[in-house]
Amino acid sequence: MVLDRSGHAPKNLYSHKSYLTEFDRMHTGENHSQCKVCQKSFRRKSYLTEHMRIHTGEKPFECSECQKSFRVKASLYQHALTHSVEKRYQCSECPKHFKLKSLLTAHVRFHTGEKPYQCSECQECFNEKRHLTLHIRTHTGEKPYQCSECPKDFQLKSLLTAHVRFHTGEKPYQCSECQKCFSDKKRLTKHTRTHTWVKRYQCTECDKCCSEKSNLTEHIKIHTGEKPYQCSECHTFFSQKSNLTEHIKILTGEKPYQCSECQICFSRKRSLTQHIRIHTGEKPYQCSECQKCFVQKRHLTLHIMNHTGEKPYQCFECQICFSVKSSLTNHIRIHTGEKPYQCSECQKCFRRKSHLTGHVKIHTREKKLSVL
């Protein structure tokens, strides 16, 4: 294309003034359309209009077949194909078929191990562009999905949708076995396994089986000793990111979860959930063998071991097995000599926290006697 002396294309090459304006903005970097919620800027007003729907939750494009709604017209078009197009694209590695070629392309990468999308910050690679987009938000801290009821923001739209249900009380996913309802599909899936006890993922080290792959991944760290998550304050290492998050809340004293009945606050959401059952009397975890019910899932898991005799936690030194991980942790200290619990009064150390608690009472009694 021939440009004029100012570096712009001759105006008579454009049939509409908007095209010329857009062309100029591409070169000048000018952004006239800015989101008032998150200050993100856009070259076109139409892009801003689409972006604002993230904050408002508006979905103006509805599928005539199933009434599912979409924020962007292109998403509706792609969805419509799932109703009209057969699964023409077959994977050459496995029997799976796909309606869209793009879905087949993404699926094939699971077989080839190809990860073409790389993060410019940490060089981590991903097999799908959307996974990279979500990952980048961990660096930028961007949380474009905002709750209209409270100040919370979220990186994923699905997290916002699930969160909003805490305000509305909506629980659209129902268990076909016991009719219990859940706010999101993932929780229903986990609950369903309490009826069937499907455990597809088996540990090659100790034959422990897990119902979810993520649980197996975390379990394997027991054998490898891997602790990739470090606290920046006290430099303690943790095998699970969730444990580090909880640890940080203890250090900061943060307790963001409050009971609406008695106003007690908790640092962990699951602690609040379990606490609320004191008020409701709910015991959602039932043993399929004897029908005994429990408030917490871990209590049910431990109870089931009484029926199965399972002891998945083995000491590498003497091969003694335990049904509870904490029992193995305490036992290992016999071999290592570790005594992590120290008395602040006399500096005596103990292998178990319960031993320290009992010891502290000695000082408490002594202080009471000295006062008398």
CSV table of C-alpha atoms in Angstrom, one decimal:
chain,number,residue,atom,x,y,z
A,1,MET,CA,0.0,0.0,0.0
A,2,VAL,CA,1.3,3.5,-0.9
A,3,LEU,CA,1.4,5.9,2.1
A,4,ASP,CA,1.3,9.7,1.9
A,5,ARG,CA,4.1,12.0,3.3
A,6,SER,CA,2.7,11.8,6.9
A,7,GLY,CA,3.0,8.0,6.8
A,8,HIS,CA,-0.8,7.4,6.5
A,9,ALA,CA,-2.8,5.8,3.7
A,10,PRO,CA,-4.6,8.1,1.3
A,11,LYS,CA,-8.1,8.7,2.6
A,12,ASN,CA,-9.7,7.8,-0.7
A,13,LEU,CA,-8.6,4.2,-0.2
A,14,TYR,CA,-11.2,3.8,2.6
A,15,SER,CA,-14.9,3.4,1.9
A,16,HIS,CA,-15.8,4.4,5.5
A,17,LYS,CA,-14.4,7.0,7.8
A,18,SER,CA,-14.4,4.5,10.7
A,19,TYR,CA,-11.9,2.3,8.8
A,20,LEU,CA,-9.5,5.2,8.4
A,21,THR,CA,-9.8,6.1,12.1
A,22,GLU,CA,-9.1,2.5,13.1
A,23,PHE,CA,-6.1,2.3,10.8
A,24,ASP,CA,-4.6,5.5,12.3
A,25,ARG,CA,-5.1,4.1,15.9
A,26,MET,CA,-3.2,1.0,15.0
A,27,HIS,CA,-0.2,3.1,14.3
A,28,THR,CA,-0.5,5.7,17.0
A,29,GLY,CA,-1.5,3.2,19.7
A,30,GLU,CA,-4.3,5.6,20.7
A,31,ASN,CA,-7.1,4.0,22.9
A,32,HIS,CA,-10.3,6.1,23.3
A,33,SER,CA,-12.4,3.4,24.9
A,34,GLN,CA,-11.6,2.6,28.5
A,35,CYS,CA,-13.4,0.4,31.0
A,36,LYS,CA,-14.4,2.3,34.1
A,37,VAL,CA,-14.4,-0.8,36.2
A,38,CYS,CA,-10.9,-2.2,35.6
A,39,GLN,CA,-9.4,0.7,33.4
A,40,LYS,CA,-8.5,-1.7,30.6
A,41,SER,CA,-8.4,0.2,27.2
A,42,PHE,CA,-9.6,-0.8,23.8
A,43,ARG,CA,-9.1,0.6,20.3
A,44,ARG,CA,-12.7,0.1,19.3
A,45,LYS,CA,-15.9,0.9,21.2
A,46,SER,CA,-17.4,-2.4,20.1
A,47,TYR,CA,-14.5,-4.2,21.9
A,48,LEU,CA,-15.3,-2.2,25.1
A,49,THR,CA,-19.0,-3.1,24.8
A,50,GLU,CA,-18.1,-6.8,24.6
A,51,HIS,CA,-15.6,-6.5,27.5
A,52,MET,CA,-18.2,-4.7,29.8
A,53,ARG,CA,-20.4,-7.9,29.6
A,54,ILE,CA,-17.7,-9.6,31.7
A,55,HIS,CA,-18.5,-7.2,34.6
A,56,THR,CA,-22.3,-7.0,34.0
A,57,GLY,CA,-22.8,-10.7,33.3
A,58,GLU,CA,-25.0,-9.8,30.2
A,59,LYS,CA,-25.4,-12.5,27.6
A,60,PRO,CA,-27.5,-11.2,24.8
A,61,PHE,CA,-26.9,-14.0,22.3
A,62,GLU,CA,-29.2,-17.0,22.9
A,63,CYS,CA,-29.2,-20.4,21.2
A,64,SER,CA,-32.5,-21.1,19.6
A,65,GLU,CA,-32.1,-24.9,20.2
A,66,CYS,CA,-31.2,-25.1,23.9
A,67,GLN,CA,-31.6,-21.4,25.1
A,68,LYS,CA,-28.0,-21.3,26.3
A,69,SER,CA,-26.8,-17.7,26.3
A,70,PHE,CA,-23.4,-16.2,25.3
A,71,ARG,CA,-21.6,-12.9,25.8
A,72,VAL,CA,-20.0,-12.8,22.3
A,73,LYS,CA,-21.8,-13.6,19.0
A,74,ALA,CA,-18.8,-15.7,17.8
A,75,SER,CA,-19.3,-18.0,20.8
A,76,LEU,CA,-22.9,-18.5,19.9
A,77,TYR,CA,-21.9,-19.4,16.4
A,78,GLN,CA,-19.4,-22.0,17.6
A,79,HIS,CA,-22.0,-23.4,20.0
A,80,ALA,CA,-24.6,-23.7,17.3
A,81,LEU,CA,-22.3,-26.0,15.4
A,82,THR,CA,-22.6,-28.6,18.2
A,83,HIS,CA,-26.3,-28.9,17.4
A,84,SER,CA,-26.0,-29.1,13.6
A,85,VAL,CA,-22.6,-30.7,12.8
A,86,GLU,CA,-21.8,-34.4,13.3
A,87,LYS,CA,-18.5,-35.4,14.9
A,88,ARG,CA,-16.6,-35.5,11.7
A,89,TYR,CA,-13.1,-35.2,13.1
A,90,GLN,CA,-11.6,-38.4,14.6
A,91,CYS,CA,-8.4,-38.8,16.6
A,92,SER,CA,-6.0,-41.2,15.0
A,93,GLU,CA,-4.6,-42.3,18.4
A,94,CYS,CA,-7.9,-43.0,20.2
A,95,PRO,CA,-11.6,-43.5,19.3
A,96,LYS,CA,-12.7,-40.0,20.2
A,97,HIS,CA,-14.6,-37.9,17.7
A,98,PHE,CA,-15.0,-34.1,17.6
A,99,LYS,CA,-17.4,-31.7,16.0
A,100,LEU,CA,-14.8,-29.0,15.5
A,101,LYS,CA,-11.3,-29.3,14.0
A,102,SER,CA,-9.9,-26.9,16.7
A,103,LEU,CA,-11.1,-29.3,19.4
A,104,LEU,CA,-9.4,-32.2,17.7
A,105,THR,CA,-6.2,-30.2,17.3
A,106,ALA,CA,-6.1,-29.4,21.0
A,107,HIS,CA,-6.9,-33.0,21.9
A,108,VAL,CA,-4.1,-34.4,19.8
A,109,ARG,CA,-1.6,-32.5,21.9
A,110,PHE,CA,-2.4,-34.7,24.8
A,111,HIS,CA,-1.0,-37.6,22.8
A,112,THR,CA,2.0,-35.8,21.3
A,113,GLY,CA,2.8,-33.8,24.5
A,114,GLU,CA,3.1,-30.6,22.4
A,115,LYS,CA,2.8,-27.4,24.3
A,116,PRO,CA,3.1,-24.5,21.8
A,117,TYR,CA,1.9,-21.7,24.1
A,118,GLN,CA,4.7,-20.3,26.3
A,119,CYS,CA,4.5,-17.8,29.1
A,120,SER,CA,6.9,-14.9,28.6
A,121,GLU,CA,7.3,-14.4,32.3
A,122,CYS,CA,8.3,-17.9,33.6
A,123,GLN,CA,8.6,-19.9,30.3
A,124,GLU,CA,6.0,-22.5,31.4
A,125,CYS,CA,4.3,-24.0,28.4
A,126,PHE,CA,0.7,-25.0,27.7
A,127,ASN,CA,-1.2,-27.1,25.1
A,128,GLU,CA,-4.1,-24.6,24.8
A,129,LYS,CA,-4.1,-20.9,24.4
A,130,ARG,CA,-6.9,-20.4,26.9
A,131,HIS,CA,-4.8,-22.2,29.6
A,132,LEU,CA,-1.9,-19.7,28.9
A,133,THR,CA,-4.4,-16.8,29.1
A,134,LEU,CA,-5.5,-18.0,32.6
A,135,HIS,CA,-1.9,-18.6,33.7
A,136,ILE,CA,-0.8,-15.1,32.7
A,137,ARG,CA,-3.4,-13.7,35.2
A,138,THR,CA,-1.3,-15.3,38.0
A,139,HIS,CA,1.5,-13.0,37.1
A,140,THR,CA,-0.6,-9.8,36.4
A,141,GLY,CA,-3.1,-10.4,39.2
A,142,GLU,CA,-5.9,-9.6,36.8
A,143,LYS,CA,-9.3,-10.6,38.1
A,144,PRO,CA,-11.8,-9.4,35.5
A,145,TYR,CA,-14.9,-11.1,36.9
A,146,GLN,CA,-16.4,-9.0,39.8
A,147,CYS,CA,-19.3,-10.0,42.1
A,148,SER,CA,-22.1,-7.5,42.1
A,149,GLU,CA,-23.0,-8.4,45.7
A,150,CYS,CA,-19.6,-8.1,47.4
A,151,PRO,CA,-16.2,-6.7,46.6
A,152,LYS,CA,-14.7,-10.0,45.6
A,153,ASP,CA,-13.0,-10.4,42.2
A,154,PHE,CA,-12.2,-13.7,40.3
A,155,GLN,CA,-9.8,-14.8,37.6
A,156,LEU,CA,-12.2,-17.3,36.2
A,157,LYS,CA,-15.8,-16.8,35.2
A,158,SER,CA,-16.7,-20.2,36.5
A,159,LEU,CA,-15.4,-19.2,40.0
A,160,LEU,CA,-17.6,-16.1,39.9
A,161,THR,CA,-20.7,-18.2,38.9
A,162,ALA,CA,-20.1,-20.6,41.8
A,163,HIS,CA,-19.4,-17.7,44.2
A,164,VAL,CA,-22.7,-15.9,43.3
A,165,ARG,CA,-24.6,-19.0,44.3
A,166,PHE,CA,-23.4,-18.4,47.9
A,167,HIS,CA,-25.4,-15.2,47.8
A,168,THR,CA,-28.4,-16.6,46.0
A,169,GLY,CA,-28.5,-20.0,47.8
A,170,GLU,CA,-28.9,-21.7,44.4
A,171,LYS,CA,-27.9,-25.4,44.3
A,172,PRO,CA,-28.8,-26.6,40.8
A,173,TYR,CA,-26.9,-29.9,40.9
A,174,GLN,CA,-28.7,-32.8,42.7
A,175,CYS,CA,-27.4,-36.2,43.6
A,176,SER,CA,-29.6,-38.9,42.1
A,177,GLU,CA,-28.9,-41.3,45.1
A,178,CYS,CA,-29.8,-39.1,48.1
A,179,GLN,CA,-31.2,-35.9,46.5
A,180,LYS,CA,-28.6,-33.7,48.2
A,181,CYS,CA,-28.1,-30.5,46.2
A,182,PHE,CA,-24.8,-28.7,45.4
A,183,SER,CA,-23.9,-25.2,44.1
A,184,ASP,CA,-21.4,-26.5,41.5
A,185,LYS,CA,-21.0,-29.7,39.4
A,186,LYS,CA,-17.5,-30.5,40.7
A,187,ARG,CA,-18.9,-30.9,44.3
A,188,LEU,CA,-21.7,-33.1,43.0
A,189,THR,CA,-19.1,-35.3,41.2
A,190,LYS,CA,-17.0,-35.7,44.4
A,191,HIS,CA,-20.1,-36.4,46.5
A,192,THR,CA,-21.3,-39.1,44.0
A,193,ARG,CA,-18.1,-41.0,44.7
A,194,THR,CA,-19.1,-41.3,48.3
A,195,HIS,CA,-21.9,-43.6,47.2
A,196,THR,CA,-19.9,-45.6,44.7
A,197,TRP,CA,-16.4,-45.2,46.2
A,198,VAL,CA,-14.8,-45.2,42.7
A,199,LYS,CA,-11.0,-45.0,43.1
A,200,ARG,CA,-9.5,-45.1,39.6
A,201,TYR,CA,-6.0,-43.7,40.4
A,202,GLN,CA,-3.6,-46.1,42.1
A,203,CYS,CA,-0.2,-45.2,43.7
A,204,THR,CA,2.6,-47.4,42.4
A,205,GLU,CA,4.5,-47.1,45.7
A,206,CYS,CA,2.0,-48.2,48.3
A,207,ASP,CA,-1.1,-49.4,46.3
A,208,LYS,CA,-3.3,-46.5,47.7
A,209,CYS,CA,-6.2,-45.6,45.4
A,210,CYS,CA,-7.6,-42.2,44.9
A,211,SER,CA,-10.9,-41.1,43.4
A,212,GLU,CA,-9.2,-38.0,41.8
A,213,LYS,CA,-5.9,-37.7,40.0
A,214,SER,CA,-5.1,-34.5,41.9
A,215,ASN,CA,-5.4,-36.4,45.2
A,216,LEU,CA,-3.0,-39.0,43.9
A,217,THR,CA,-0.5,-36.3,42.8
A,218,GLU,CA,-0.5,-34.9,46.3
A,219,HIS,CA,-0.3,-38.3,47.9
A,220,ILE,CA,2.9,-39.2,45.9
A,221,LYS,CA,4.7,-36.3,47.6
A,222,ILE,CA,4.6,-38.4,50.8
A,223,HIS,CA,6.9,-40.8,49.0
A,224,THR,CA,9.1,-38.3,47.2
A,225,GLY,CA,9.3,-35.9,50.1
A,226,GLU,CA,8.7,-33.0,47.7
A,227,LYS,CA,7.8,-29.7,49.2
A,228,PRO,CA,7.7,-27.1,46.5
A,229,TYR,CA,5.8,-24.3,48.3
A,230,GLN,CA,7.8,-22.1,50.6
A,231,CYS,CA,6.6,-19.5,53.1
A,232,SER,CA,8.3,-16.1,52.4
A,233,GLU,CA,8.1,-15.2,56.1
A,234,CYS,CA,9.5,-18.2,58.0
A,235,HIS,CA,10.9,-20.2,55.0
A,236,THR,CA,8.9,-23.3,56.0
A,237,PHE,CA,8.2,-25.7,53.0
A,238,PHE,CA,4.9,-27.3,52.2
A,239,SER,CA,3.9,-30.2,49.9
A,240,GLN,CA,0.6,-28.6,49.0
A,241,LYS,CA,-0.2,-25.0,48.0
A,242,SER,CA,-3.4,-25.0,50.1
A,243,ASN,CA,-1.3,-25.8,53.2
A,244,LEU,CA,0.9,-22.8,52.5
A,245,THR,CA,-2.1,-20.6,52.0
A,246,GLU,CA,-3.6,-21.7,55.3
A,247,HIS,CA,-0.2,-21.3,57.0
A,248,ILE,CA,0.1,-17.7,55.8
A,249,LYS,CA,-3.4,-16.9,57.2
A,250,ILE,CA,-2.2,-18.2,60.6
A,251,LEU,CA,0.8,-15.9,60.5
A,252,THR,CA,-1.2,-12.9,59.5
A,253,GLY,CA,-4.1,-13.7,61.8
A,254,GLU,CA,-6.5,-13.3,58.8
A,255,LYS,CA,-9.9,-14.9,59.4
A,256,PRO,CA,-12.1,-13.9,56.4
A,257,TYR,CA,-14.8,-16.5,56.9
A,258,GLN,CA,-17.5,-15.7,59.5
A,259,CYS,CA,-20.4,-17.8,60.8
A,260,SER,CA,-23.7,-15.9,60.3
A,261,GLU,CA,-25.2,-17.7,63.4
A,262,CYS,CA,-22.6,-17.0,66.1
A,263,GLN,CA,-20.1,-14.6,64.4
A,264,ILE,CA,-17.1,-16.9,65.0
A,265,CYS,CA,-14.5,-16.3,62.3
A,266,PHE,CA,-12.2,-18.8,60.6
A,267,SER,CA,-9.1,-18.7,58.5
A,268,ARG,CA,-10.3,-21.6,56.3
A,269,LYS,CA,-13.5,-21.8,54.3
A,270,ARG,CA,-13.8,-25.6,55.0
A,271,SER,CA,-13.5,-24.9,58.8
A,272,LEU,CA,-16.5,-22.6,58.5
A,273,THR,CA,-18.4,-25.1,56.5
A,274,GLN,CA,-17.8,-27.8,59.1
A,275,HIS,CA,-18.6,-25.4,61.9
A,276,ILE,CA,-22.0,-24.5,60.4
A,277,ARG,CA,-23.0,-28.2,60.7
A,278,ILE,CA,-22.9,-27.7,64.5
A,279,HIS,CA,-25.9,-25.4,64.0
A,280,THR,CA,-27.7,-27.4,61.3
A,281,GLY,CA,-26.9,-30.9,62.7
A,282,GLU,CA,-26.0,-31.9,59.2
A,283,LYS,CA,-23.9,-35.1,58.7
A,284,PRO,CA,-23.5,-35.4,55.0
A,285,TYR,CA,-21.0,-38.3,54.8
A,286,GLN,CA,-22.5,-41.7,55.2
A,287,CYS,CA,-20.8,-45.1,55.4
A,288,SER,CA,-22.1,-47.5,52.8
A,289,GLU,CA,-21.4,-50.5,55.1
A,290,CYS,CA,-23.1,-49.6,58.3
A,291,GLN,CA,-24.9,-46.3,57.4
A,292,LYS,CA,-23.2,-44.3,60.2
A,293,CYS,CA,-23.0,-40.6,59.3
A,294,PHE,CA,-20.3,-38.1,59.9
A,295,VAL,CA,-19.8,-34.3,59.9
A,296,GLN,CA,-16.4,-34.4,58.1
A,297,LYS,CA,-15.3,-36.4,55.2
A,298,ARG,CA,-12.0,-37.4,56.8
A,299,HIS,CA,-13.9,-38.9,59.7
A,300,LEU,CA,-15.8,-41.1,57.2
A,301,THR,CA,-12.5,-42.0,55.5
A,302,LEU,CA,-11.0,-43.1,58.8
A,303,HIS,CA,-14.1,-45.0,59.7
A,304,ILE,CA,-14.2,-46.9,56.5
A,305,MET,CA,-10.7,-48.2,57.2
A,306,ASN,CA,-12.2,-50.0,60.2
A,307,HIS,CA,-14.2,-52.0,57.7
A,308,THR,CA,-11.4,-52.5,55.2
A,309,GLY,CA,-8.4,-52.7,57.5
A,310,GLU,CA,-6.5,-50.4,55.1
A,311,LYS,CA,-3.3,-48.8,56.4
A,312,PRO,CA,-1.9,-46.8,53.5
A,313,TYR,CA,0.9,-44.9,55.3
A,314,GLN,CA,4.1,-46.9,55.7
A,315,CYS,CA,7.3,-46.0,57.5
A,316,PHE,CA,10.3,-46.4,55.3
A,317,GLU,CA,12.6,-47.2,58.2
A,318,CYS,CA,10.7,-50.1,59.9
A,319,GLN,CA,7.8,-50.7,57.5
A,320,ILE,CA,5.1,-50.2,60.2
A,321,CYS,CA,1.9,-49.1,58.6
A,322,PHE,CA,-0.7,-46.5,59.8
A,323,SER,CA,-4.2,-45.7,58.7
A,324,VAL,CA,-3.7,-41.9,59.5
A,325,LYS,CA,-1.0,-39.7,58.0
A,326,SER,CA,-0.5,-37.8,61.2
A,327,SER,CA,0.3,-41.0,63.0
A,328,LEU,CA,3.0,-41.8,60.5
A,329,THR,CA,4.4,-38.3,60.9
A,330,ASN,CA,4.6,-38.6,64.6
A,331,HIS,CA,6.1,-42.1,64.3
A,332,ILE,CA,8.9,-41.0,61.9
A,333,ARG,CA,10.1,-38.6,64.6
A,334,ILE,CA,11.1,-41.6,66.7
A,335,HIS,CA,13.7,-42.3,63.9
A,336,THR,CA,14.7,-38.7,63.2
A,337,GLY,CA,14.7,-37.5,66.8
A,338,GLU,CA,12.8,-34.4,65.8
A,339,LYS,CA,10.9,-32.6,68.5
A,340,PRO,CA,9.2,-29.6,66.9
A,341,TYR,CA,7.0,-28.5,69.8
A,342,GLN,CA,8.9,-26.4,72.4
A,343,CYS,CA,7.6,-25.1,75.8
A,344,SER,CA,7.9,-21.3,76.0
A,345,GLU,CA,8.4,-21.5,79.8
A,346,CYS,CA,11.3,-24.0,80.1
A,347,GLN,CA,12.3,-24.6,76.5
A,348,LYS,CA,11.7,-28.4,76.8
A,349,CYS,CA,10.9,-29.9,73.4
A,350,PHE,CA,8.3,-32.6,72.5
A,351,ARG,CA,7.7,-34.9,69.6
A,352,ARG,CA,3.9,-34.5,69.7
A,353,LYS,CA,1.8,-31.4,70.2
A,354,SER,CA,-0.5,-33.2,72.7
A,355,HIS,CA,2.6,-33.9,74.9
A,356,LEU,CA,3.4,-30.2,74.9
A,357,THR,CA,-0.2,-29.3,75.8
A,358,GLY,CA,0.0,-31.7,78.8
A,359,HIS,CA,3.3,-30.4,79.8
A,360,VAL,CA,2.2,-26.7,79.8
A,361,LYS,CA,-0.5,-27.6,82.3
A,362,ILE,CA,2.3,-28.4,84.8
A,363,HIS,CA,3.5,-24.7,84.6
A,364,THR,CA,-0.1,-23.5,84.8
A,365,ARG,CA,-0.7,-25.4,88.0
A,366,GLU,CA,2.6,-24.2,89.5
A,367,LYS,CA,1.6,-20.6,88.8
A,368,LYS,CA,-1.8,-21.1,90.5
A,369,LEU,CA,-0.1,-22.7,93.6
A,370,SER,CA,2.5,-19.8,93.8
A,371,VAL,CA,-0.4,-17.3,93.8
A,372,LEU,CA,-2.1,-19.1,96.7
